mmCIF file of C-alpha atoms in Angstrom:
data_model
loop_
_atom_site.group_PDB
_atom_site.id
_atom_site.type_symbol
_atom_site.label_atom_id
_atom_site.label_comp_id
_atom_site.label_asym_id
_atom_site.label_seq_id
_atom_site.Cartn_x
_atom_site.Cartn_y
_atom_site.Cartn_z
ATOM 1 C CA MET A 5 -20.597 -39.902 -33.508
ATOM 2 C CA PRO A 6 -19.405 -39.804 -37.269
ATOM 3 C CA ASP A 7 -20.192 -43.404 -39.007
ATOM 4 C CA PRO A 8 -16.817 -45.095 -40.224
ATOM 5 C CA VAL A 9 -18.553 -47.481 -42.378
ATOM 6 C CA LYS A 10 -20.344 -43.230 -44.481
ATOM 7 C CA ALA A 11 -16.814 -41.355 -43.967
ATOM 8 C CA GLY A 12 -14.798 -44.488 -46.094
ATOM 9 C CA ARG A 13 -17.890 -44.850 -48.538
ATOM 10 C CA ARG A 14 -16.604 -44.745 -52.440
ATOM 11 C CA ARG A 15 -19.493 -42.362 -54.032
ATOM 12 C CA SER A 16 -20.105 -43.496 -58.169
ATOM 13 C CA GLY A 17 -19.443 -41.412 -60.786
ATOM 14 C CA ALA A 18 -18.071 -38.104 -61.276
ATOM 15 C CA PRO A 19 -17.475 -36.244 -57.623
ATOM 16 C CA SER A 20 -19.555 -33.396 -57.138
ATOM 17 C CA LYS A 21 -18.530 -29.982 -55.962
ATOM 18 C CA GLY A 22 -19.255 -30.832 -52.027
ATOM 19 C CA ASP A 23 -17.085 -34.164 -52.942
ATOM 20 C CA LEU A 24 -14.047 -32.359 -53.886
ATOM 21 C CA ARG A 25 -14.458 -29.575 -50.634
ATOM 22 C CA GLU A 26 -14.543 -32.481 -48.493
ATOM 23 C CA GLN A 27 -12.008 -34.662 -49.892
ATOM 24 C CA LYS A 28 -9.749 -30.569 -49.815
ATOM 25 C CA ILE A 29 -10.138 -30.363 -46.072
ATOM 26 C CA LEU A 30 -9.227 -34.344 -45.569
ATOM 27 C CA GLU A 31 -6.080 -33.372 -48.039
ATOM 28 C CA VAL A 32 -5.739 -29.794 -45.472
ATOM 29 C CA LEU A 33 -5.977 -31.923 -42.295
ATOM 30 C CA GLY A 34 -3.021 -34.700 -43.655
ATOM 31 C CA ASP A 35 -1.051 -31.873 -44.155
ATOM 32 C CA LEU A 36 -1.566 -29.733 -40.595
ATOM 33 C CA LEU A 37 -0.323 -32.960 -38.947
ATOM 34 C CA ALA A 38 3.141 -32.550 -40.445
ATOM 35 C CA VAL A 39 3.284 -29.442 -38.770
ATOM 36 C CA LYS A 40 1.129 -29.536 -36.065
ATOM 37 C CA SER A 41 0.193 -31.580 -33.282
ATOM 38 C CA PHE A 42 -3.293 -33.415 -33.149
ATOM 39 C CA ASP A 43 -3.635 -32.023 -30.175
ATOM 40 C CA ALA A 44 -3.061 -28.404 -30.391
ATOM 41 C CA LEU A 45 -4.904 -28.766 -34.280
ATOM 42 C CA THR A 46 -8.200 -27.031 -34.107
ATOM 43 C CA THR A 47 -11.250 -26.610 -36.761
ATOM 44 C CA ASN A 48 -10.638 -23.122 -37.783
ATOM 45 C CA ASP A 49 -6.497 -23.897 -38.624
ATOM 46 C CA ILE A 50 -8.190 -26.467 -41.129
ATOM 47 C CA ALA A 51 -11.424 -24.360 -42.282
ATOM 48 C CA GLU A 52 -8.684 -21.244 -43.319
ATOM 49 C CA ARG A 53 -6.014 -23.419 -44.315
ATOM 50 C CA ALA A 54 -9.102 -24.832 -47.110
ATOM 51 C CA GLY A 55 -10.273 -21.353 -47.798
ATOM 52 C CA LEU A 56 -13.681 -22.036 -45.766
ATOM 53 C CA SER A 57 -15.140 -20.582 -43.432
ATOM 54 C CA ARG A 58 -15.647 -21.874 -40.034
ATOM 55 C CA ALA A 59 -18.927 -22.680 -40.203
ATOM 56 C CA SER A 60 -18.537 -24.054 -44.122
ATOM 57 C CA MET A 61 -15.995 -26.413 -42.554
ATOM 58 C CA TYR A 62 -19.036 -27.696 -39.910
ATOM 59 C CA PHE A 63 -21.423 -28.601 -43.254
ATOM 60 C CA TYR A 64 -19.181 -31.313 -44.333
ATOM 61 C CA PHE A 65 -17.178 -32.303 -40.866
ATOM 62 C CA SER A 66 -18.862 -30.994 -37.116
ATOM 63 C CA SER A 67 -15.461 -31.417 -35.622
ATOM 64 C CA LYS A 68 -11.349 -32.092 -36.011
ATOM 65 C CA GLN A 69 -11.549 -35.905 -34.688
ATOM 66 C CA GLU A 70 -14.795 -36.956 -37.557
ATOM 67 C CA ALA A 71 -12.639 -34.840 -39.680
ATOM 68 C CA LEU A 72 -9.801 -37.231 -38.664
ATOM 69 C CA VAL A 73 -11.949 -40.186 -38.913
ATOM 70 C CA ALA A 74 -13.023 -39.734 -42.563
ATOM 71 C CA LEU A 75 -9.311 -38.733 -43.175
ATOM 72 C CA PHE A 76 -8.248 -42.363 -41.400
ATOM 73 C CA ALA A 77 -11.274 -44.187 -43.601
ATOM 74 C CA LYS A 78 -9.764 -43.326 -46.683
ATOM 75 C CA THR A 79 -5.966 -44.625 -45.563
ATOM 76 C CA VAL A 80 -6.700 -47.859 -44.760
ATOM 77 C CA GLU A 81 -9.417 -48.619 -47.621
ATOM 78 C CA ALA A 82 -6.229 -48.835 -49.569
ATOM 79 C CA LEU A 83 -4.572 -50.993 -46.651
ATOM 80 C CA ARG A 84 -7.917 -53.502 -46.258
ATOM 81 C CA GLU A 85 -7.823 -53.873 -50.366
ATOM 82 C CA LYS A 86 -3.980 -55.286 -49.550
ATOM 83 C CA SER A 87 -4.870 -57.561 -47.240
ATOM 84 C CA ARG A 88 -7.571 -59.192 -49.068
ATOM 85 C CA ALA A 89 -5.135 -59.545 -51.693
ATOM 86 C CA ALA A 90 -2.340 -61.548 -50.139
ATOM 87 C CA ALA A 91 -5.085 -63.874 -48.457
ATOM 88 C CA ASP A 92 -6.092 -64.658 -52.197
ATOM 89 C CA ASP A 93 -2.879 -64.450 -52.936
ATOM 90 C CA PRO A 94 -1.449 -67.713 -55.215
ATOM 91 C CA ALA A 95 2.341 -68.224 -54.717
ATOM 92 C CA ALA A 96 4.286 -69.690 -52.866
ATOM 93 C CA PRO A 97 3.759 -69.662 -49.047
ATOM 94 C CA ARG A 98 7.214 -67.700 -48.979
ATOM 95 C CA ASP A 99 6.824 -65.151 -51.709
ATOM 96 C CA ALA A 100 3.160 -64.672 -50.762
ATOM 97 C CA ILE A 101 4.686 -63.347 -47.387
ATOM 98 C CA ALA A 102 7.197 -60.934 -48.969
ATOM 99 C CA THR A 103 4.595 -59.673 -51.262
ATOM 100 C CA ALA A 104 2.095 -58.673 -48.290
ATOM 101 C CA LEU A 105 5.190 -57.150 -46.308
ATOM 102 C CA ARG A 106 5.996 -55.210 -49.052
ATOM 103 C CA ARG A 107 3.186 -53.500 -49.947
ATOM 104 C CA THR A 108 2.489 -52.771 -45.787
ATOM 105 C CA ARG A 109 5.647 -51.229 -45.755
ATOM 106 C CA ASP A 110 5.399 -49.135 -49.121
ATOM 107 C CA HIS A 111 1.595 -48.156 -47.019
ATOM 108 C CA TRP A 112 3.521 -47.263 -43.939
ATOM 109 C CA ARG A 113 5.943 -45.140 -46.065
ATOM 110 C CA GLU A 114 3.686 -43.853 -47.971
ATOM 111 C CA HIS A 115 1.275 -42.985 -44.847
ATOM 112 C CA GLY A 116 2.760 -43.100 -42.031
ATOM 113 C CA LEU A 117 2.712 -39.922 -40.440
ATOM 114 C CA ILE A 118 -1.200 -39.855 -40.733
ATOM 115 C CA MET A 119 -1.027 -43.650 -39.655
ATOM 116 C CA ARG A 120 0.800 -42.371 -36.549
ATOM 117 C CA VAL A 121 -1.240 -39.308 -35.643
ATOM 118 C CA THR A 122 -4.048 -41.530 -35.994
ATOM 119 C CA ILE A 123 -4.035 -44.797 -34.016
ATOM 120 C CA ASP A 124 -2.891 -42.406 -31.371
ATOM 121 C CA GLN A 125 -6.411 -41.263 -31.047
ATOM 122 C CA ALA A 126 -7.895 -44.747 -30.679
ATOM 123 C CA SER A 127 -8.481 -44.859 -27.594
ATOM 124 C CA THR A 128 -10.103 -41.336 -27.623
ATOM 125 C CA ILE A 129 -11.975 -41.867 -30.324
ATOM 126 C CA PRO A 130 -14.160 -44.839 -30.658
ATOM 127 C CA GLU A 131 -14.538 -44.968 -34.309
ATOM 128 C CA ILE A 132 -10.831 -45.125 -35.127
ATOM 129 C CA GLY A 133 -10.496 -48.147 -32.701
ATOM 130 C CA ALA A 134 -13.048 -49.906 -34.418
ATOM 131 C CA LEU A 135 -11.922 -49.182 -37.889
ATOM 132 C CA TRP A 136 -8.577 -50.022 -37.329
ATOM 133 C CA THR A 137 -9.729 -53.722 -34.884
ATOM 134 C CA GLU A 138 -11.069 -54.269 -38.265
ATOM 135 C CA THR A 139 -8.777 -53.579 -40.082
ATOM 136 C CA ALA A 140 -6.351 -56.181 -37.687
ATOM 137 C CA GLU A 141 -8.476 -58.655 -38.838
ATOM 138 C CA ILE A 142 -8.599 -58.521 -42.342
ATOM 139 C CA PHE A 143 -5.010 -58.928 -41.991
ATOM 140 C CA ILE A 144 -5.087 -61.522 -39.499
ATOM 141 C CA GLU A 145 -7.498 -63.667 -41.726
ATOM 142 C CA ALA A 146 -4.520 -63.701 -44.472
ATOM 143 C CA ILE A 147 -1.869 -63.754 -42.527
ATOM 144 C CA THR A 148 -3.755 -67.373 -41.194
ATOM 145 C CA ALA A 149 -4.487 -68.103 -44.148
ATOM 146 C CA ILE A 150 -0.888 -67.909 -45.285
ATOM 147 C CA LEU A 151 0.675 -70.248 -42.509
ATOM 148 C CA VAL A 152 -2.289 -73.091 -43.206
ATOM 149 C CA ARG A 153 -1.106 -73.124 -46.449
ATOM 150 C CA ALA A 154 2.271 -73.360 -45.617
ATOM 151 C CA GLY A 155 1.363 -76.286 -43.166
ATOM 152 C CA VAL A 156 0.449 -74.763 -39.283
ATOM 153 C CA ALA A 157 -2.366 -76.561 -37.821
ATOM 154 C CA SER A 158 -5.592 -74.521 -37.817
ATOM 155 C CA HIS A 159 -6.482 -75.039 -34.568
ATOM 156 C CA ASP A 160 -7.474 -72.826 -31.204
ATOM 157 C CA GLY A 161 -4.266 -73.310 -29.494
ATOM 158 C CA PRO A 162 -1.557 -70.954 -28.657
ATOM 159 C CA ASP A 163 0.696 -72.956 -31.770
ATOM 160 C CA GLY A 164 -2.463 -73.077 -33.677
ATOM 161 C CA ALA A 165 -2.098 -70.466 -37.345
ATOM 162 C CA PRO A 166 -4.625 -68.088 -35.815
ATOM 163 C CA ALA A 167 -3.481 -67.426 -33.048
ATOM 164 C CA LEU A 168 0.019 -67.027 -34.464
ATOM 165 C CA ALA A 169 -1.393 -64.652 -36.854
ATOM 166 C CA ARG A 170 -2.808 -62.704 -34.773
ATOM 167 C CA ALA A 171 0.542 -62.170 -32.677
ATOM 168 C CA VAL A 172 2.052 -62.292 -35.706
ATOM 169 C CA CYS A 173 0.134 -59.705 -37.003
ATOM 170 C CA TRP A 174 0.650 -56.730 -33.997
ATOM 171 C CA MET A 175 4.416 -57.634 -34.153
ATOM 172 C CA ILE A 176 3.848 -55.765 -37.773
ATOM 173 C CA GLU A 177 1.284 -52.961 -36.876
ATOM 174 C CA ARG A 178 4.127 -52.489 -33.740
ATOM 175 C CA THR A 179 7.628 -52.796 -35.835
ATOM 176 C CA PHE A 180 5.975 -50.486 -38.788
ATOM 177 C CA TYR A 181 4.694 -48.014 -36.222
ATOM 178 C CA HIS A 182 7.935 -46.970 -34.615
ATOM 179 C CA ALA A 183 9.991 -47.459 -37.902
ATOM 180 C CA SER A 184 7.640 -45.474 -40.075
ATOM 181 C CA ALA A 185 8.508 -42.450 -36.898
ATOM 182 C CA ILE A 186 12.626 -42.634 -37.995
ATOM 183 C CA SER A 187 13.386 -43.348 -42.153
ATOM 184 C CA PRO A 188 12.441 -45.365 -45.319
ATOM 185 C CA GLU A 189 15.690 -47.477 -44.322
ATOM 186 C CA ALA A 190 14.782 -48.219 -41.086
ATOM 187 C CA LEU A 191 11.032 -49.608 -42.896
ATOM 188 C CA ASP A 192 13.128 -51.469 -45.256
ATOM 189 C CA GLN A 193 14.814 -52.651 -42.620
ATOM 190 C CA ALA A 194 11.235 -53.652 -40.002
ATOM 191 C CA ALA A 195 10.159 -55.253 -43.456
ATOM 192 C CA GLU A 196 12.823 -57.522 -43.160
ATOM 193 C CA THR A 197 13.216 -58.572 -39.498
ATOM 194 C CA CYS A 198 8.781 -59.157 -40.322
ATOM 195 C CA ARG A 199 9.935 -61.298 -43.234
ATOM 196 C CA VAL A 200 11.998 -63.881 -40.685
ATOM 197 C CA VAL A 201 9.777 -63.527 -38.230
ATOM 198 C CA TRP A 202 6.740 -64.559 -40.522
ATOM 199 C CA LEU A 203 8.536 -67.334 -42.192
ATOM 200 C CA ARG A 204 9.770 -68.916 -38.781
ATOM 201 C CA ALA A 205 6.189 -69.190 -37.681
ATOM 202 C CA ALA A 206 5.205 -70.565 -41.195
ATOM 203 C CA GLY A 207 7.619 -73.280 -40.794
ATOM 204 C CA ILE A 208 10.262 -71.922 -43.194
ATOM 205 C CA GLU A 209 13.544 -71.096 -43.575
ATOM 206 C CA PRO A 210 14.458 -67.479 -44.059
#
């Protein structure tokens, strides 16, 4: 099975010929997902579009599922970095919330299709589920930190910062998931709605 850590690992130095081919495969996969469902897609489709033989394709990825894990790992790494930045944001909670949601909205605007397709496969590809859960936990930690700075008590009860942060995180995920399939304007509205909910959870007037 594919290793999510290996899939998302950054390499140092100039990319090798193999690195460039791997990158091309992932780019092609992203392009194909815009015109063909993942279930209907074959490794041969990916290989042909990438200008490789099927055998060469298998040198880089043993299956379309493994390629999708690698593409998702690459996509969510930027989201993880944004979440870590939100946790360390020294701005006032109101401003930190606005910044975090703006960055999240921009990510879904750019990568919404890949995010939706991959999340839909999480139940059948365990590595994707693990990657998404790990990414969500980073965002939950950031939301928790901002709620605590806003004065929300950090206890384990249903109204404590950790529990509220978990609910807010998954509310944001589902809201952006659906809005990204509609339009950029829908994403803007989704971001504003999530901002209001997050502020109210923090005890801050919108």
